[in-house]
Amino acid sequence: QVHLQESGPGLVKPSETLSLTCIVSGGSISSYYWSWIRQPPGKGLEWIGYIFYSGSTNYNPSLKSRVTISVDTSKKQISLKLSSVTAADTAVYYCARFVGWNDGPDIWGQGTMVTVSS
Amino acid sequence: DIQMTQSPSSLSASVGDRVTITCRASQGIRNDLGWYQQKPGKAPKRLIYGASSLQSGVPSRFSGSGSGTEFTLTISNLQPEDSATYYCLQHNSYPRTFGQGTKLEIK
């Protein structure tokens, strides 16, 4: 059974870069799309972007200038970098898998909380 | 971006009831819609994909319908464990967009 595990610093200072990783276990990273989605405390879900295992990406235009998603297939790892963070970037960050380009996420990680504060 | 308008924002129902949650897309999305259930402190869990296909392992009391711009999630024979927030997600175009969520309380 495929399992996703996010990890990274729980606290990031304003203007710095948020860096998270997602480890895929129990299944292949190849042939799938891997996305990042976030949820501010008490609020709804926001799509950040995705990466295909081959490396092609698509980002939410609202975050595009600050987001980089990368993949390391040898480590079965997906990474998220979000630069110039502010308090508005405080959220639970989820990684999630989807099967086809025209599909929605079917498997989610448990999420990791990131707080932006000095 | 496609806007997803979900209603109601909250509802309260009793065990055994049937409830319906609606999602409206700002433009046609064929049947490219999923429904997700999220319990406090947990990741969302997919219930429905392709507007009406039941995710494996999900109880059959959950059902979805609709196409184009209007979609519904129906939960029949409500159970205490159905207390959660429900979200729709359009997977027709990028960026993917979610509805605002519906918080379901079981009386």
Short mmCIF file of C-alpha atoms in Angstrom, two decimals:
data_model
loop_
_atom_site.label_atom_id
_atom_site.label_comp_id
_atom_site.label_asym_id
_atom_site.label_seq_id
_atom_site.Cartn_x
_atom_site.Cartn_y
_atom_site.Cartn_z
CA GLN A 1 0.00 0.00 0.00
CA VAL A 2 1.38 3.36 -1.03
CA HIS A 3 2.25 5.68 1.84
CA LEU A 4 3.29 9.33 1.65
CA GLN A 5 5.19 11.04 4.43
CA GLU A 6 5.85 14.77 4.48
CA SER A 7 8.61 16.28 6.56
CA GLY A 8 10.37 19.57 7.10
CA PRO A 9 10.86 22.45 9.52
CA GLY A 10 7.74 23.33 11.47
CA LEU A 11 8.80 26.95 11.84
CA VAL A 12 10.10 29.27 9.13
CA LYS A 13 10.98 32.94 9.45
CA PRO A 14 9.28 35.56 7.26
CA SER A 15 11.07 36.23 3.95
CA GLU A 16 12.89 32.88 4.12
CA THR A 17 12.31 29.76 2.01
CA LEU A 18 10.04 26.95 3.14
CA SER A 19 11.42 23.52 2.18
CA LEU A 20 9.50 20.28 2.51
CA THR A 21 9.99 16.73 1.32
CA CYS A 22 7.57 13.90 0.68
CA ILE A 23 8.80 10.31 0.76
CA VAL A 24 6.91 7.68 -1.20
CA SER A 25 6.92 4.17 0.20
CA GLY A 26 5.11 0.96 -0.63
CA GLY A 27 4.84 1.71 -4.32
CA SER A 28 6.39 3.24 -7.38
CA ILE A 29 7.00 6.93 -7.94
CA SER A 30 7.12 6.41 -11.68
CA SER A 31 4.16 6.97 -13.98
CA TYR A 32 2.36 9.14 -11.44
CA TYR A 33 1.74 12.80 -10.80
CA TRP A 34 2.67 14.23 -7.40
CA SER A 35 1.07 17.33 -6.03
CA TRP A 36 1.36 19.70 -3.12
CA ILE A 37 -1.78 21.10 -1.51
CA ARG A 38 -2.02 23.30 1.55
CA GLN A 39 -4.62 24.24 4.14
CA PRO A 40 -4.30 27.30 6.41
CA PRO A 41 -5.60 26.71 9.95
CA GLY A 42 -9.39 26.55 9.97
CA LYS A 43 -9.62 27.21 6.24
CA GLY A 44 -10.07 25.38 2.97
CA LEU A 45 -7.72 23.60 0.60
CA GLU A 46 -5.45 25.29 -1.94
CA TRP A 47 -3.70 23.60 -4.85
CA ILE A 48 -0.01 24.53 -5.04
CA GLY A 49 1.13 22.51 -8.04
CA TYR A 50 2.24 19.15 -9.35
CA ILE A 51 5.20 17.35 -10.84
CA PHE A 52 5.12 14.34 -13.10
CA TYR A 53 7.72 11.68 -12.29
CA SER A 54 9.58 12.68 -15.46
CA GLY A 55 9.98 16.22 -14.12
CA SER A 56 7.34 18.28 -15.89
CA THR A 57 5.58 20.71 -13.58
CA ASN A 58 2.50 22.89 -13.31
CA TYR A 59 2.06 25.55 -10.64
CA ASN A 60 -0.85 27.58 -9.34
CA PRO A 61 -0.45 31.03 -10.97
CA SER A 62 -1.11 32.62 -7.57
CA LEU A 63 2.11 31.05 -6.24
CA LYS A 64 4.07 30.41 -9.41
CA SER A 65 6.71 33.10 -8.87
CA ARG A 66 7.67 31.58 -5.49
CA VAL A 67 7.21 27.82 -5.95
CA THR A 68 9.54 25.08 -7.09
CA ILE A 69 8.57 21.41 -7.04
CA SER A 70 11.17 18.78 -7.85
CA VAL A 71 11.43 15.00 -7.86
CA ASP A 72 14.22 12.55 -7.11
CA THR A 73 13.08 9.19 -8.41
CA SER A 74 16.10 7.35 -6.98
CA LYS A 75 15.16 8.47 -3.49
CA LYS A 76 11.41 8.27 -4.20
CA GLN A 77 11.16 11.81 -2.94
CA ILE A 78 9.22 14.91 -3.98
CA SER A 79 10.30 18.31 -2.75
CA LEU A 80 8.58 21.66 -2.34
CA LYS A 81 10.28 25.01 -2.02
CA LEU A 82 8.32 28.20 -1.37
CA SER A 83 10.34 31.38 -1.24
CA SER A 84 9.77 34.75 0.45
CA VAL A 85 7.22 33.35 2.87
CA THR A 86 4.87 35.43 4.96
CA ALA A 87 2.38 34.63 7.71
CA ALA A 88 -0.17 33.91 4.97
CA ASP A 89 1.86 30.81 4.07
CA THR A 90 1.21 29.28 7.49
CA ALA A 91 -0.63 26.06 6.75
CA VAL A 92 -0.68 22.29 6.80
CA TYR A 93 1.09 21.13 3.66
CA TYR A 94 0.02 17.87 2.05
CA CYS A 95 1.58 15.86 -0.71
CA ALA A 96 -0.78 13.75 -2.75
CA ARG A 97 -0.65 11.38 -5.70
CA PHE A 98 -2.82 11.32 -8.75
CA VAL A 99 -2.82 8.78 -11.50
CA GLY A 100 -3.59 10.65 -14.70
CA TRP A 101 -3.19 14.21 -15.91
CA ASN A 102 -6.96 14.60 -15.82
CA ASP A 103 -7.43 13.06 -12.42
CA GLY A 104 -7.72 14.17 -8.82
CA PRO A 105 -5.58 13.06 -5.87
CA ASP A 106 -6.35 9.56 -4.64
CA ILE A 107 -3.68 9.12 -1.96
CA TRP A 108 -2.63 11.82 0.50
CA GLY A 109 0.11 12.12 3.07
CA GLN A 110 -0.80 12.96 6.64
CA GLY A 111 0.37 16.54 6.19
CA THR A 112 2.92 18.67 7.96
CA MET A 113 2.21 21.94 9.75
CA VAL A 114 4.41 24.91 8.87
CA THR A 115 4.22 28.15 10.82
CA VAL A 116 5.77 31.33 9.46
CA SER A 117 6.83 33.52 12.35
CA SER A 118 9.84 35.40 13.59
CA ASP B 1 -9.44 29.70 -12.79
CA ILE B 2 -12.62 27.67 -12.40
CA GLN B 3 -14.55 28.72 -9.31
CA MET B 4 -16.28 25.99 -7.31
CA THR B 5 -19.22 27.15 -5.21
CA GLN B 6 -20.25 24.65 -2.59
CA SER B 7 -23.43 24.71 -0.49
CA PRO B 8 -24.46 24.66 2.23
CA SER B 9 -21.40 25.72 4.24
CA SER B 10 -22.69 23.70 7.17
CA LEU B 11 -25.56 21.41 8.03
CA SER B 12 -26.81 19.32 10.90
CA ALA B 13 -28.62 16.01 10.51
CA SER B 14 -29.55 12.94 12.51
CA VAL B 15 -28.40 9.36 12.27
CA GLY B 16 -30.32 7.63 9.51
CA ASP B 17 -31.04 10.84 7.59
CA ARG B 18 -30.16 11.52 3.99
CA VAL B 19 -28.23 14.68 3.17
CA THR B 20 -27.19 16.36 -0.06
CA ILE B 21 -24.28 18.71 -0.69
CA THR B 22 -24.05 20.69 -3.91
CA CYS B 23 -21.11 22.02 -5.89
CA ARG B 24 -21.47 24.40 -8.81
CA ALA B 25 -18.64 25.11 -11.26
CA SER B 26 -18.20 28.51 -12.89
CA GLN B 27 -17.84 26.76 -16.25
CA GLY B 28 -18.46 23.30 -17.60
CA ILE B 29 -16.10 20.63 -16.30
CA ARG B 30 -17.72 17.54 -17.87
CA ASN B 31 -17.68 14.97 -15.06
CA ASP B 32 -14.19 15.89 -13.81
CA LEU B 33 -15.13 16.25 -10.15
CA GLY B 34 -14.19 14.52 -6.94
CA TRP B 35 -15.61 14.58 -3.43
CA TYR B 36 -13.39 14.41 -0.36
CA GLN B 37 -14.10 13.86 3.33
CA GLN B 38 -11.85 15.45 5.93
CA LYS B 39 -11.99 14.77 9.65
CA PRO B 40 -10.28 17.08 12.16
CA GLY B 41 -6.51 16.73 12.13
CA LYS B 42 -6.59 14.29 9.23
CA ALA B 43 -5.83 14.45 5.53
CA PRO B 44 -8.71 14.52 3.06
CA LYS B 45 -9.92 11.14 1.86
CA ARG B 46 -11.39 10.68 -1.60
CA LEU B 47 -14.95 9.36 -1.67
CA ILE B 48 -16.02 9.93 -5.26
CA TYR B 49 -14.14 10.50 -8.51
CA GLY B 50 -15.38 11.22 -11.99
CA ALA B 51 -18.47 12.79 -10.38
CA SER B 52 -20.16 9.46 -9.68
CA SER B 53 -17.61 6.66 -9.27
CA LEU B 54 -17.24 5.33 -5.74
CA GLN B 55 -13.69 5.08 -4.47
CA SER B 56 -12.74 1.55 -3.46
CA GLY B 57 -13.47 0.86 0.20
CA VAL B 58 -15.95 3.72 0.60
CA PRO B 59 -19.40 2.71 1.91
CA SER B 60 -22.15 2.58 -0.70
CA ARG B 61 -24.25 5.09 1.27
CA PHE B 62 -22.07 7.74 -0.40
CA SER B 63 -23.05 8.61 -3.95
CA GLY B 64 -22.30 11.36 -6.41
CA SER B 65 -24.06 12.70 -9.46
CA GLY B 66 -23.96 15.53 -11.94
CA SER B 67 -22.17 16.73 -15.01
CA GLY B 68 -21.20 20.04 -16.55
CA THR B 69 -21.64 22.65 -13.85
CA GLU B 70 -23.90 21.09 -11.20
CA PHE B 71 -22.86 18.25 -8.92
CA THR B 72 -24.20 16.64 -5.78
CA LEU B 73 -22.89 14.39 -3.06
CA THR B 74 -25.57 12.40 -1.29
CA ILE B 75 -25.05 10.54 1.96
CA SER B 76 -27.84 8.11 2.78
CA ASN B 77 -28.50 6.46 6.13
CA LEU B 78 -26.22 8.91 7.92
CA GLN B 79 -23.85 7.40 10.49
CA PRO B 80 -22.06 9.07 13.43
CA GLU B 81 -18.69 8.57 11.71
CA ASP B 82 -19.86 10.70 8.77
CA SER B 83 -19.33 13.83 10.87
CA ALA B 84 -16.67 15.68 8.87
CA THR B 85 -16.05 18.47 6.39
CA TYR B 86 -16.68 17.62 2.76
CA TYR B 87 -14.96 19.27 -0.21
CA CYS B 88 -15.47 19.08 -3.93
CA LEU B 89 -12.50 19.36 -6.28
CA GLN B 90 -12.59 20.02 -10.01
CA HIS B 91 -9.94 18.08 -11.94
CA ASN B 92 -10.82 19.37 -15.36
CA SER B 93 -8.26 22.14 -15.67
CA TYR B 94 -5.35 23.75 -13.88
CA PRO B 95 -5.08 25.13 -11.36
CA ARG B 96 -7.21 22.57 -9.58
CA THR B 97 -9.75 24.30 -7.37
CA PHE B 98 -11.72 23.18 -4.35
CA GLY B 99 -15.10 24.15 -3.03
CA GLN B 100 -15.14 26.05 0.25
CA GLY B 101 -16.23 22.98 2.20
CA THR B 102 -19.38 21.78 3.97
CA LYS B 103 -19.19 20.96 7.65
CA LEU B 104 -21.58 18.14 8.52
CA GLU B 105 -22.64 17.71 12.13
CA ILE B 106 -24.46 14.63 13.34
CA LYS B 107 -27.04 15.48 15.98
#
